[in-house]
mmCIF file with all atom_site columns, C-alpha atoms (C1' of nucleotides) in Angstrom:
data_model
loop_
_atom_site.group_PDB
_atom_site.id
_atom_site.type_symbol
_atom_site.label_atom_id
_atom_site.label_alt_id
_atom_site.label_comp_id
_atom_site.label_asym_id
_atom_site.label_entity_id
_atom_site.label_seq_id
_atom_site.pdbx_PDB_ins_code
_atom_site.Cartn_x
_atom_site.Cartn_y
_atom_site.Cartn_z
_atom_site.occupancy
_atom_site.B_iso_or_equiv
_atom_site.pdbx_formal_charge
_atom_site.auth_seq_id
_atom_site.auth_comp_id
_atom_site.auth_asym_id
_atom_site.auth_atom_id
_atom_site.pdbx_PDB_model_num
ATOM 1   C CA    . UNK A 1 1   ? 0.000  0.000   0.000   1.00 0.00 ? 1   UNK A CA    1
ATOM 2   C CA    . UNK A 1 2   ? 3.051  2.326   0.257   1.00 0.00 ? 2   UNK A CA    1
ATOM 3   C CA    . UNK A 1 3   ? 3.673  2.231   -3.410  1.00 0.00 ? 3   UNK A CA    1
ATOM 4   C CA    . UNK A 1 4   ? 0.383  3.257   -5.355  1.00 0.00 ? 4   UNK A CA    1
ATOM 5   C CA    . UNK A 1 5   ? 1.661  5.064   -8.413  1.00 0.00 ? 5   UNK A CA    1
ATOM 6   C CA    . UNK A 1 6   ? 2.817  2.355   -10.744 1.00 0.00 ? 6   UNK A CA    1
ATOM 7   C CA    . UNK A 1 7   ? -0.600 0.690   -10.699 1.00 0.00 ? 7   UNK A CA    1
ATOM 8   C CA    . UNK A 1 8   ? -2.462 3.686   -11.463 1.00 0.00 ? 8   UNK A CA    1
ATOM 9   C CA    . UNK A 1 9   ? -1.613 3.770   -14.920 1.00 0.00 ? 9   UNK A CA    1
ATOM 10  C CA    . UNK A 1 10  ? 1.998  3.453   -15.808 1.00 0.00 ? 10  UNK A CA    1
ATOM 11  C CA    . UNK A 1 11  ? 1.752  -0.143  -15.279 1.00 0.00 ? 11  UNK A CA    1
ATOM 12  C CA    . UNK A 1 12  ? 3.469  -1.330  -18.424 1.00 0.00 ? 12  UNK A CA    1
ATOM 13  C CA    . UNK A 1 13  ? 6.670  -1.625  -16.920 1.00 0.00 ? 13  UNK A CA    1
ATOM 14  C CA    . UNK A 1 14  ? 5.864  -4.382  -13.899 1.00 0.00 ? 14  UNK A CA    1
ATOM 15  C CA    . UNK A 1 15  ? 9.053  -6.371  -14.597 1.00 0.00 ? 15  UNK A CA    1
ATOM 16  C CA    . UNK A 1 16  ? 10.114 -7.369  -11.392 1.00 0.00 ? 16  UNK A CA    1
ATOM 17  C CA    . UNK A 1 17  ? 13.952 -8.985  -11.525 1.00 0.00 ? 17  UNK A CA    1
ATOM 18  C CA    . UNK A 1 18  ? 13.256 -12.813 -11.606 1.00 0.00 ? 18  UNK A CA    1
ATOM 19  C CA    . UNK A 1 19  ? 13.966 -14.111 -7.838  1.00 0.00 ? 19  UNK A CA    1
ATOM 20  C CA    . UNK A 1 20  ? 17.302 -15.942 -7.288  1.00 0.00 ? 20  UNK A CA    1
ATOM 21  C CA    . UNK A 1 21  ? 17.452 -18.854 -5.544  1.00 0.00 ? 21  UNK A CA    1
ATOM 22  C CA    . UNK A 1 22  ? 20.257 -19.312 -3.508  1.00 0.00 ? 22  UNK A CA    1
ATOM 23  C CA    . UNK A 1 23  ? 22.051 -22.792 -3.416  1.00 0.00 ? 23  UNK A CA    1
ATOM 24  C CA    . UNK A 1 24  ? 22.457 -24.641 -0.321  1.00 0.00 ? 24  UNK A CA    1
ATOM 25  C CA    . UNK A 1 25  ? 25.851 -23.668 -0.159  1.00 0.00 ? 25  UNK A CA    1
ATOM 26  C CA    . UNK A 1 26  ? 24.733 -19.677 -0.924  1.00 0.00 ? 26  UNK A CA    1
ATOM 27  C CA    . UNK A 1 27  ? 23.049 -20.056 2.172   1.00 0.00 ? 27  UNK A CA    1
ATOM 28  C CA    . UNK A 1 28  ? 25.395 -22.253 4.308   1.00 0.00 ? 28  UNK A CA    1
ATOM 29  C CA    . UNK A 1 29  ? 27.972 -19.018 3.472   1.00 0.00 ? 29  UNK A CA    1
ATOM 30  C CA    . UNK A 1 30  ? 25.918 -15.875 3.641   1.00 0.00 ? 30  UNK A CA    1
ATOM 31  C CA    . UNK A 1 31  ? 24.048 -17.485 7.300   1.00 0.00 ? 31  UNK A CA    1
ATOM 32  C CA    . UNK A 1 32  ? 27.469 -17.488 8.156   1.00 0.00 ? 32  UNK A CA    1
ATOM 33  C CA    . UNK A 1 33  ? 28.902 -14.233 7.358   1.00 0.00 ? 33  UNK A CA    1
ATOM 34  C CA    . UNK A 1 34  ? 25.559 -12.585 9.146   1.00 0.00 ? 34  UNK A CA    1
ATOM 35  C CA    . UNK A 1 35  ? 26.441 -14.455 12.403  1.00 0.00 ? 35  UNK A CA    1
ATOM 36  C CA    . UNK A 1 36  ? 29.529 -12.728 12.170  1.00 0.00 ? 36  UNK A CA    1
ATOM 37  C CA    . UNK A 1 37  ? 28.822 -9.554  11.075  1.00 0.00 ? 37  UNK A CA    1
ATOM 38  C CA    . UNK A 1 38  ? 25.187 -8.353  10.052  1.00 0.00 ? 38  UNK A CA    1
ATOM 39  C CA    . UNK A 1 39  ? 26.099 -5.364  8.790   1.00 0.00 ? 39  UNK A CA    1
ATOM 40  C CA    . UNK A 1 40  ? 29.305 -6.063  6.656   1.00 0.00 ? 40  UNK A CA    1
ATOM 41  C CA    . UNK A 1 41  ? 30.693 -3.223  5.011   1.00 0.00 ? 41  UNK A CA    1
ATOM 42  C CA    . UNK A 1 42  ? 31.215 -2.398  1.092   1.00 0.00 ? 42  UNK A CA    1
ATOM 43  C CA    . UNK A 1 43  ? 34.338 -4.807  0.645   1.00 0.00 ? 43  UNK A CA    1
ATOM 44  C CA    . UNK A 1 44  ? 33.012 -7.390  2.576   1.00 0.00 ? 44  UNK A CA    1
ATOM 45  C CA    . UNK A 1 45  ? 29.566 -7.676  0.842   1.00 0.00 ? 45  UNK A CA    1
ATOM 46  C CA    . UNK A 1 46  ? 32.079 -7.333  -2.601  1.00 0.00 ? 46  UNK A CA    1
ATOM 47  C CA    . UNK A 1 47  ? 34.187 -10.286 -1.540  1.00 0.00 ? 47  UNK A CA    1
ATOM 48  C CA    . UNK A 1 48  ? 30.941 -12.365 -0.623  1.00 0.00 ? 48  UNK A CA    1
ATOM 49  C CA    . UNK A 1 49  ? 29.448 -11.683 -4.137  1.00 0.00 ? 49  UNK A CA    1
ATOM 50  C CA    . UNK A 1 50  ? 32.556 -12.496 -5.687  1.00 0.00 ? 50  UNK A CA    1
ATOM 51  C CA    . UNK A 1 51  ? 32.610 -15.820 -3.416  1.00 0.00 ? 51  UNK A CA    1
ATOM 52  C CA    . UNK A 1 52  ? 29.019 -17.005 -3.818  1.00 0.00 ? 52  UNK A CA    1
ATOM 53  C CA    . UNK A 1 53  ? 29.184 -16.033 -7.108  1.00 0.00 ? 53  UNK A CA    1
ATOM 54  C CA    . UNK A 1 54  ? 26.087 -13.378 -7.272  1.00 0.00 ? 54  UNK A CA    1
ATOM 55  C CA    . UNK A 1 55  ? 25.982 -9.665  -7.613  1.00 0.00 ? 55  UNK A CA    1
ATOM 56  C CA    . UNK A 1 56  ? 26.064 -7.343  -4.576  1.00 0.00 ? 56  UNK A CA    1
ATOM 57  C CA    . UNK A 1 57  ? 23.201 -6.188  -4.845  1.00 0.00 ? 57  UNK A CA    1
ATOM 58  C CA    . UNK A 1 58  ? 21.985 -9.527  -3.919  1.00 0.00 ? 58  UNK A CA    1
ATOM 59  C CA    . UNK A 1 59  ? 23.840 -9.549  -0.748  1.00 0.00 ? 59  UNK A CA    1
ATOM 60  C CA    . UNK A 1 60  ? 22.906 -6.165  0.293   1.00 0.00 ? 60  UNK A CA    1
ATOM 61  C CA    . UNK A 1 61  ? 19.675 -6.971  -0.245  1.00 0.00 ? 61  UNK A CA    1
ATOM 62  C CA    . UNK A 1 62  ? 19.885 -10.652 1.481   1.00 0.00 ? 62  UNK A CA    1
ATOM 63  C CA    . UNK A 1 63  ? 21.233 -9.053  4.701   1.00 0.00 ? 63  UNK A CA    1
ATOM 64  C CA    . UNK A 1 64  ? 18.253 -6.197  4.541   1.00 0.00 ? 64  UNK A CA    1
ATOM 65  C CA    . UNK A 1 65  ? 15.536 -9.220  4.202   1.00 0.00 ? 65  UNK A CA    1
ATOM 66  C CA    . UNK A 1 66  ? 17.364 -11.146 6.952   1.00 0.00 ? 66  UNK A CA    1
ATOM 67  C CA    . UNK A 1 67  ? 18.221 -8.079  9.425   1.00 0.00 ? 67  UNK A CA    1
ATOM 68  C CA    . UNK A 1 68  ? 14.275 -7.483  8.972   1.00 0.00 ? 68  UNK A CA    1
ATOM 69  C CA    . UNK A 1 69  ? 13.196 -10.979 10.097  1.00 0.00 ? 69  UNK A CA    1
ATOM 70  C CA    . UNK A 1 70  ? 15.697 -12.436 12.411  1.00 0.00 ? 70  UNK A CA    1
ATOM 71  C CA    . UNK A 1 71  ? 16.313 -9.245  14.692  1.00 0.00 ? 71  UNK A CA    1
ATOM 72  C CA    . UNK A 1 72  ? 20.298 -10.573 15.237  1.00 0.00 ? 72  UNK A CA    1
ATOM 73  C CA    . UNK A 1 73  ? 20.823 -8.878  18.866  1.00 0.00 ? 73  UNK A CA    1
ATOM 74  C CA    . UNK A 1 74  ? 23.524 -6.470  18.006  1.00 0.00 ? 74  UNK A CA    1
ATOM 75  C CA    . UNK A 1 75  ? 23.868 -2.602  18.341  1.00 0.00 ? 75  UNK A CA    1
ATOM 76  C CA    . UNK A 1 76  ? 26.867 -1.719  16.649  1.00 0.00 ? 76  UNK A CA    1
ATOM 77  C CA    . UNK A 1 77  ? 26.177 1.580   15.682  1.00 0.00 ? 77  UNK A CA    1
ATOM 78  C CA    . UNK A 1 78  ? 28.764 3.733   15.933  1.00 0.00 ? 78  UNK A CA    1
ATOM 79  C CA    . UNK A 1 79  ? 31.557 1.858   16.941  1.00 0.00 ? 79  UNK A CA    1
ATOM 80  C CA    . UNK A 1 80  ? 34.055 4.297   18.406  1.00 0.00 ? 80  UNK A CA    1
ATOM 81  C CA    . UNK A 1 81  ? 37.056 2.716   20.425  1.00 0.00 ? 81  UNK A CA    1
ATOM 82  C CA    . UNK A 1 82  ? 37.817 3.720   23.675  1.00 0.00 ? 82  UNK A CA    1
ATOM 83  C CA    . UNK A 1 83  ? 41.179 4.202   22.557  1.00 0.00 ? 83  UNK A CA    1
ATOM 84  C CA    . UNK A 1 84  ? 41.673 8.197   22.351  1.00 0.00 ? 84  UNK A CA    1
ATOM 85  C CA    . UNK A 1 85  ? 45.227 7.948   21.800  1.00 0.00 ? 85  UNK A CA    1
ATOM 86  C CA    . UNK A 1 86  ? 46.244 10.339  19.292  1.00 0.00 ? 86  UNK A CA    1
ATOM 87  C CA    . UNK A 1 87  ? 49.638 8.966   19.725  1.00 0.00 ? 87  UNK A CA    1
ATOM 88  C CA    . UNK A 1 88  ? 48.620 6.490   17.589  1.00 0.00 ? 88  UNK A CA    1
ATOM 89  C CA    . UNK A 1 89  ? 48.855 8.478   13.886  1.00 0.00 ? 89  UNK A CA    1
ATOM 90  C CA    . UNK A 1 90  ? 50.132 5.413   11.881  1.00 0.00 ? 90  UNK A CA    1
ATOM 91  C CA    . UNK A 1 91  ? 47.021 3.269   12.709  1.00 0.00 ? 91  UNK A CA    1
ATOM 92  C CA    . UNK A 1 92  ? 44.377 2.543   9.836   1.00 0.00 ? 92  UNK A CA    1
ATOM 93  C CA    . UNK A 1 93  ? 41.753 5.134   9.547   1.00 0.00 ? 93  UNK A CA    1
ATOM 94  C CA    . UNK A 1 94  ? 39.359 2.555   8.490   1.00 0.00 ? 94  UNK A CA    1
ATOM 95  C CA    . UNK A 1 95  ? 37.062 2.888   11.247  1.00 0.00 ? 95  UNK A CA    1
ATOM 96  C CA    . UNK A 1 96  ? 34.559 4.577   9.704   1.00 0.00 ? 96  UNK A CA    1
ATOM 97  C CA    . UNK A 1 97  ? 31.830 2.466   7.962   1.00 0.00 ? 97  UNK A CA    1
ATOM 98  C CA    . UNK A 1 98  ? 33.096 1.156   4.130   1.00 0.00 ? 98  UNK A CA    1
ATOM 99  C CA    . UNK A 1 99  ? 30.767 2.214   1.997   1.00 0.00 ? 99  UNK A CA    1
ATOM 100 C CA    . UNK A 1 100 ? 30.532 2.334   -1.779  1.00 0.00 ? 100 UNK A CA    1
ATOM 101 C CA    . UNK A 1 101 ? 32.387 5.162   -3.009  1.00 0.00 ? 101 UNK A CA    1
ATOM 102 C CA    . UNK A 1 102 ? 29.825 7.701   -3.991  1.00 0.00 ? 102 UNK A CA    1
ATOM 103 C CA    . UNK A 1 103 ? 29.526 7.734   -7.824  1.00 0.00 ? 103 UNK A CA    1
ATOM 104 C CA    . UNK A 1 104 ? 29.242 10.988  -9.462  1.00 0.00 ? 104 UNK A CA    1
ATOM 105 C CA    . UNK A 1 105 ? 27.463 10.984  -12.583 1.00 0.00 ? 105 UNK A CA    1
ATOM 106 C CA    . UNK A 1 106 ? 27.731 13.140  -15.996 1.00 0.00 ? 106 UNK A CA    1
ATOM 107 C CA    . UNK A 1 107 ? 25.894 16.175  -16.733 1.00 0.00 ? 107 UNK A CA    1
ATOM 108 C CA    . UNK A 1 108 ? 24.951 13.603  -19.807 1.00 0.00 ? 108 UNK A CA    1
ATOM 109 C CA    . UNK A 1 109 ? 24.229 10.873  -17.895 1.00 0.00 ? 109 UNK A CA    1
ATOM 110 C CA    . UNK A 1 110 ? 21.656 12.997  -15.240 1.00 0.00 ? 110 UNK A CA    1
ATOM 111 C CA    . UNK A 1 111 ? 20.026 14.159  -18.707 1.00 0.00 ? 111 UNK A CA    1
ATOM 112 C CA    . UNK A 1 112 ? 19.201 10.633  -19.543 1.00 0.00 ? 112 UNK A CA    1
ATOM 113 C CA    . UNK A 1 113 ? 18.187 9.646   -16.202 1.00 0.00 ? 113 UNK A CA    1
ATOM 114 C CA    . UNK A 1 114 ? 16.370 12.571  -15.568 1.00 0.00 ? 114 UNK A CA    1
ATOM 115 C CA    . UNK A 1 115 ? 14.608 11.610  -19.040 1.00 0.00 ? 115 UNK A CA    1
ATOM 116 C CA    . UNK A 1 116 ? 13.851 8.245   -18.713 1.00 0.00 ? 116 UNK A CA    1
ATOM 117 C CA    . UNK A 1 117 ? 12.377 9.581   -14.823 1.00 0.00 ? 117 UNK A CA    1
ATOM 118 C CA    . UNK A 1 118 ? 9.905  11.571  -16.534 1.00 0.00 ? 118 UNK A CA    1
ATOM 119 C CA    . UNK A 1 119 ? 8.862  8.778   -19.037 1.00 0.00 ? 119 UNK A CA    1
ATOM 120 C CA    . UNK A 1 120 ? 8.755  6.366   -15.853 1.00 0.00 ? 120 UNK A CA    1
ATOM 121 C CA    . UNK A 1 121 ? 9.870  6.898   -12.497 1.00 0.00 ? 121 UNK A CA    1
ATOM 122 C CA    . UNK A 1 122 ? 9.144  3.309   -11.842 1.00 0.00 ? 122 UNK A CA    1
ATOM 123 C CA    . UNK A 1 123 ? 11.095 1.616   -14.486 1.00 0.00 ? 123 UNK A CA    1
ATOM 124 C CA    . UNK A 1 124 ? 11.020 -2.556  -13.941 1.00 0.00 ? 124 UNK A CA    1
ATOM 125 C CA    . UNK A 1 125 ? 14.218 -4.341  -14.252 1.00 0.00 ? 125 UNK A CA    1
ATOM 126 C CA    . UNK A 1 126 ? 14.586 -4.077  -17.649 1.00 0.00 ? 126 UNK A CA    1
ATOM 127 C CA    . UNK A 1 127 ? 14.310 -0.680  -18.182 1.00 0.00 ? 127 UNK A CA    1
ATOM 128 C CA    . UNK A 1 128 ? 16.723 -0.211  -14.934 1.00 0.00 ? 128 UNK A CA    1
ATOM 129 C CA    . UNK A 1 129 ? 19.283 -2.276  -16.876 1.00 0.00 ? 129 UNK A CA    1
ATOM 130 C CA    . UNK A 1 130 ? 18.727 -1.037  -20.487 1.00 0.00 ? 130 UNK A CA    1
ATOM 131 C CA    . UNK A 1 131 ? 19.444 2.741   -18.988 1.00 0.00 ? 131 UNK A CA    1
ATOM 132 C CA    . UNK A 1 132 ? 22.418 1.034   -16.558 1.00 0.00 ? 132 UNK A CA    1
ATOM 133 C CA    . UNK A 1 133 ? 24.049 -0.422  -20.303 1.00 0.00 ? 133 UNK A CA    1
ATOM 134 C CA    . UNK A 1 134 ? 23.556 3.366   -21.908 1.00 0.00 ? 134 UNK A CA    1
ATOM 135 C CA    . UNK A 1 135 ? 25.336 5.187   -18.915 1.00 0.00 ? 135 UNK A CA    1
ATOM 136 C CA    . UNK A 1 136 ? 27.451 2.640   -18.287 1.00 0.00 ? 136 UNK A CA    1
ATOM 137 C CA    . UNK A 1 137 ? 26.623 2.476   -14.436 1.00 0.00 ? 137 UNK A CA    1
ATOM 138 C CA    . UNK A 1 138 ? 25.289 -0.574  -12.561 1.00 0.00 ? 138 UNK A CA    1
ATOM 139 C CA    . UNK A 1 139 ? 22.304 -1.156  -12.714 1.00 0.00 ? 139 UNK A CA    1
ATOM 140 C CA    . UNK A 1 140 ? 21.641 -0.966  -8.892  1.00 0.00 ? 140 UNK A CA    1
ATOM 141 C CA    . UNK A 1 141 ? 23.478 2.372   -8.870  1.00 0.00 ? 141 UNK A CA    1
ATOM 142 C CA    . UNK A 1 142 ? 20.083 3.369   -11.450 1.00 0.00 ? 142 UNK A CA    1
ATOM 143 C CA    . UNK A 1 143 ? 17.917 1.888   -9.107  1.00 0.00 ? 143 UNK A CA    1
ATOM 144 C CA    . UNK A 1 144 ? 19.209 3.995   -6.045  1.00 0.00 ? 144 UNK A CA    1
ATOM 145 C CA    . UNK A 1 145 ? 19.208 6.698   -8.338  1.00 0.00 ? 145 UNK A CA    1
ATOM 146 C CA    . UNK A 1 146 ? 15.418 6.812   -8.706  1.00 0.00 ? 146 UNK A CA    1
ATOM 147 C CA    . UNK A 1 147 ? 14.730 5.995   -4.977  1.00 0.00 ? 147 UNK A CA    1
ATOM 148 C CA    . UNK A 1 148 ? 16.071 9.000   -4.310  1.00 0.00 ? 148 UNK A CA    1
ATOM 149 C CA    . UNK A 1 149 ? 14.774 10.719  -7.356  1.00 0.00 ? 149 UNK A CA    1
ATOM 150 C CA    . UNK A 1 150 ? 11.377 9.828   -6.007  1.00 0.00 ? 150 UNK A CA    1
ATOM 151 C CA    . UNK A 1 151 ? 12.044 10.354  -2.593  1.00 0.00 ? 151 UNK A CA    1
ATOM 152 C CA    . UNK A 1 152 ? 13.339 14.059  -3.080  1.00 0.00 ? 152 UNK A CA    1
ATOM 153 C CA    . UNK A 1 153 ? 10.694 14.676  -5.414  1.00 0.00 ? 153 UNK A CA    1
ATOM 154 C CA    . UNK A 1 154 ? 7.431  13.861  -2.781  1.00 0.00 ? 154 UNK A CA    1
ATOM 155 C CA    . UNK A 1 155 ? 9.866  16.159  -0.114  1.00 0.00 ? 155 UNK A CA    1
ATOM 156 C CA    . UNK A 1 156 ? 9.714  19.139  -2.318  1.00 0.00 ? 156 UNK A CA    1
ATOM 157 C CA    . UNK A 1 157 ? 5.891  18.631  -3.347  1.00 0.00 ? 157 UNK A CA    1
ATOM 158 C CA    . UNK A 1 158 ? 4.917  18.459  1.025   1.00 0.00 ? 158 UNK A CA    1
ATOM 159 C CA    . UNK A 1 159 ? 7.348  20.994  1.165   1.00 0.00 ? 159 UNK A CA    1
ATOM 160 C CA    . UNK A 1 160 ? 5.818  23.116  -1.649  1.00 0.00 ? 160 UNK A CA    1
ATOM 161 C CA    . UNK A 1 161 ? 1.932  22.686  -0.319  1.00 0.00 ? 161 UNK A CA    1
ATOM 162 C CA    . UNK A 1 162 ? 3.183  24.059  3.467   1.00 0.00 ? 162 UNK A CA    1
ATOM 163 C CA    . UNK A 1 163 ? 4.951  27.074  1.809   1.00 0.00 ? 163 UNK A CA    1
ATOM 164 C CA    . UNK A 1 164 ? 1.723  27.511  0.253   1.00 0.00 ? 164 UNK A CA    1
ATOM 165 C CA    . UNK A 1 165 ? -0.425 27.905  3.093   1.00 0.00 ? 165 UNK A CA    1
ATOM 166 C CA    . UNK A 1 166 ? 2.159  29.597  4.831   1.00 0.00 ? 166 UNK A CA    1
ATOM 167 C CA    . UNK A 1 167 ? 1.916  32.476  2.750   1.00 0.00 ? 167 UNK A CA    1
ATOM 168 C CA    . UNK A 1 168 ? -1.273 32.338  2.714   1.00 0.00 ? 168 UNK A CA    1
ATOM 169 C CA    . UNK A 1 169 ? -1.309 33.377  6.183   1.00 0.00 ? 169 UNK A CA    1
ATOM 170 C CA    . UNK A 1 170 ? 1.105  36.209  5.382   1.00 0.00 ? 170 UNK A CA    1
ATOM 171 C CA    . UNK A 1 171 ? -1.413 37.287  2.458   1.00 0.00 ? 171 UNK A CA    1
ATOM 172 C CA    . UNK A 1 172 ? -3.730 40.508  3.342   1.00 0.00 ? 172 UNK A CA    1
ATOM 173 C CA    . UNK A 1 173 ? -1.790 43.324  4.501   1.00 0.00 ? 173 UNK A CA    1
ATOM 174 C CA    . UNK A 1 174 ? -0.910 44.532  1.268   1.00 0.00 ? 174 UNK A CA    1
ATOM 175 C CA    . UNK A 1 175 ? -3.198 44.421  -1.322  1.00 0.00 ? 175 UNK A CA    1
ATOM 176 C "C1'" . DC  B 2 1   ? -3.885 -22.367 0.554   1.00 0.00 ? 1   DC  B "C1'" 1
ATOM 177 C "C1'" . DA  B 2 2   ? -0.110 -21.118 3.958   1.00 0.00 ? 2   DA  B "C1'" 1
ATOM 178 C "C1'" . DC  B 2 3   ? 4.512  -20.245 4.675   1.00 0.00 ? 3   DC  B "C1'" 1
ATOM 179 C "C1'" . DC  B 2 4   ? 8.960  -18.504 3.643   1.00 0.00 ? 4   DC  B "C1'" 1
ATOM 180 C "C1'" . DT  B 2 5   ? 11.597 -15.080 1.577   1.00 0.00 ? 5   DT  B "C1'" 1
ATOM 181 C "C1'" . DA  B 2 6   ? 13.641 -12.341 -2.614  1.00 0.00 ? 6   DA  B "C1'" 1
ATOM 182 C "C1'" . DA  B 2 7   ? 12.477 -7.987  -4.625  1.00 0.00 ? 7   DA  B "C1'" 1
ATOM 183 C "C1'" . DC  B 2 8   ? 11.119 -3.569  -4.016  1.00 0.00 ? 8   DC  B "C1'" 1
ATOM 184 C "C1'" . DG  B 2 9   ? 8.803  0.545   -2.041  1.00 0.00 ? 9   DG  B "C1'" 1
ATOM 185 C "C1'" . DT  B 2 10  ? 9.134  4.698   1.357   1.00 0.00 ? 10  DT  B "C1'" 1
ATOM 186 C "C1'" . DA  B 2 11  ? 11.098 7.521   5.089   1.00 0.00 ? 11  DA  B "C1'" 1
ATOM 187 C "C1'" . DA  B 2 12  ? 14.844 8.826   7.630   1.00 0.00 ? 12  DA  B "C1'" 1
ATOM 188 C "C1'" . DT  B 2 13  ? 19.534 9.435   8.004   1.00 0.00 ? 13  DT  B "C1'" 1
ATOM 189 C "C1'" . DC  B 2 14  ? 24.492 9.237   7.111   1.00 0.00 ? 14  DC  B "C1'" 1
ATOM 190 C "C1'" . DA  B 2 15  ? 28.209 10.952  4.202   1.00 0.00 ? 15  DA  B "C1'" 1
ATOM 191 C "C1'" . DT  B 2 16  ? 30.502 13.311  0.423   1.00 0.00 ? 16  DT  B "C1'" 1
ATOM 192 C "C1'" . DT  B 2 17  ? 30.935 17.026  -2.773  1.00 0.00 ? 17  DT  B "C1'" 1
ATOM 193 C "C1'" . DC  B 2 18  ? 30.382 21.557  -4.076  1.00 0.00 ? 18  DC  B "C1'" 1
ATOM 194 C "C1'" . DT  B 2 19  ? 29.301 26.426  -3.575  1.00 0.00 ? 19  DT  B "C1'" 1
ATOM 195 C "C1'" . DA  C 3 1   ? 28.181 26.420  7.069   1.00 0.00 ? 1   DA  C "C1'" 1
ATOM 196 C "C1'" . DG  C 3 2   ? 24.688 24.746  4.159   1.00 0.00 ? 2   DG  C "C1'" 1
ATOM 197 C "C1'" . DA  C 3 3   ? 22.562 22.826  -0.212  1.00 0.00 ? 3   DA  C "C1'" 1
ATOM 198 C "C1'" . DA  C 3 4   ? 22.573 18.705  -3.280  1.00 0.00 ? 4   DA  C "C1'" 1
ATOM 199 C "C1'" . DT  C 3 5   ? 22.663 14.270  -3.758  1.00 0.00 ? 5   DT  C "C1'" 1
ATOM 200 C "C1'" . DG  C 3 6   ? 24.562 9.333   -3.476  1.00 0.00 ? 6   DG  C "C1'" 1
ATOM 201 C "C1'" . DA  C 3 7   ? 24.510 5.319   -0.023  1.00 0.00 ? 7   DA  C "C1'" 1
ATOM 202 C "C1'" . DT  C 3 8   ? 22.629 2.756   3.822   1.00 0.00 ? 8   DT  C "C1'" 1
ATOM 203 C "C1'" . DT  C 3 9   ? 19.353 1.570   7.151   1.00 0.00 ? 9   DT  C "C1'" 1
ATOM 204 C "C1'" . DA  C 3 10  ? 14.601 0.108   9.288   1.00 0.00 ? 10  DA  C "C1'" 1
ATOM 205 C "C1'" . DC  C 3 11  ? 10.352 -1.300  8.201   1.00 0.00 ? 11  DC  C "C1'" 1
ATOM 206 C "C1'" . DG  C 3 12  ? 6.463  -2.547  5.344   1.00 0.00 ? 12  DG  C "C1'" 1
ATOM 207 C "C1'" . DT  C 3 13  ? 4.488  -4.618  1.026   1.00 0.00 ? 13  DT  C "C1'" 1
ATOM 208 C "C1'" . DT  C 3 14  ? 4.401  -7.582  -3.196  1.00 0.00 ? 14  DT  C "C1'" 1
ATOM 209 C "C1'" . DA  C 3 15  ? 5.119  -11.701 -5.401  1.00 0.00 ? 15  DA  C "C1'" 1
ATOM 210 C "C1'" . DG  C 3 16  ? 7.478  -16.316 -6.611  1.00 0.00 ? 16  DG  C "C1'" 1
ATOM 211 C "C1'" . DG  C 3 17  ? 8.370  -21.127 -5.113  1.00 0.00 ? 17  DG  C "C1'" 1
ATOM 212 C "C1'" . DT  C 3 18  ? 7.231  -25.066 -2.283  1.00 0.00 ? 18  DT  C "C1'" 1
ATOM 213 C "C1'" . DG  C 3 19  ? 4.950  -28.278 0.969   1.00 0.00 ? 19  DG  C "C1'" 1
#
DNA sequence: CACCTAACGTAATCATTCT
DNA sequence: AGAATGATTACGTTAGGTG
């Protein structure tokens, strides 16, 4: 019920990605890594792709779907070190969460997504890949890319209706 | 059909880049 | 410092496969 506007009329595009099945020995790896860690950073989730053979997307997705049902027990948060010792300056920086590196994308490349986001800014899996093979991007990277899109896009429009009615309770005392 | 779970949506937030 | 925007998270929904 959260997501209403691709079955109002721009259904065309439903494809969903087809669901993966994960082998026995997928699982038997991934069940292990989230005992470990359940919230493995960029190169981890990487090397498990690479190891189970599957994109990363699929893992990052896996541990989402799994941190969701089985509620692990963990709080890392921000794990800080006690350690304050700034005597220390030769020690890895590397405490801070791995993430992806944050892509930056072409003036030419926003045009085309920004295109194909007014065409359909619910494009199905094919769609997400066709663009991802034009702008040479992954395809996951396209689907974050409209999340956002779509996500920035409501923000403005609630922001735009309460600007609204704010001036409209500055209106009449000029005029 | 019921159950499990991959795929996918939103909302909030973190983090980086740029002005 | 703050605006833009990419990345990650929690949580909820949709849909495919199986007993």
């Amino acid at each position: 019920m959260a997501q209403d506007s691709p079955s109002d009329k721009t259904m065309v595009t439903k494809c969903r990605r087809s669901r993966t099945s994960f082998t026995e020995d997928q699982l038997k790896i991934l069940v292990q890594a989230f005992s470990q860690n359940p919230y493995p950073g960029y190169t981890a989730k990487q090397r498990l792709a690479v190891e189970i053979n599957t994109e990363e997307s699929r893992i990052q997705i896996w541990f989402q779907n799994r941190r969701a049902r089985h509620g692990f027990l963990e709080r890392p948060k921000k794990n800080l070190d006690s350690s304050k010792d700034h005597t220390s300056p030769k020690e890895k920086i590397q405490d801070g969460r791995d993430r992806r590196c944050r892509t930056s994308y072409s003036s030419s490349q926003l045009q085309t997504l920004k295109n194909a986001f007014t065409e359909n800014p619910y494009p199905g899996i094919d769609s997400r890949e066709q663009l991802a093979e034009e702008i040479g991007v992954p395809e996951s990277r396209v689907q974050i890319w409209f999340q956002n899109r779509r996500s920035r896009l409501r923000i403005q429009r609630k922001r735009g209706l309460e600007e609204a009615s704010d001036q409209r309770q500055n209106q009449g005392q000029d005029l």
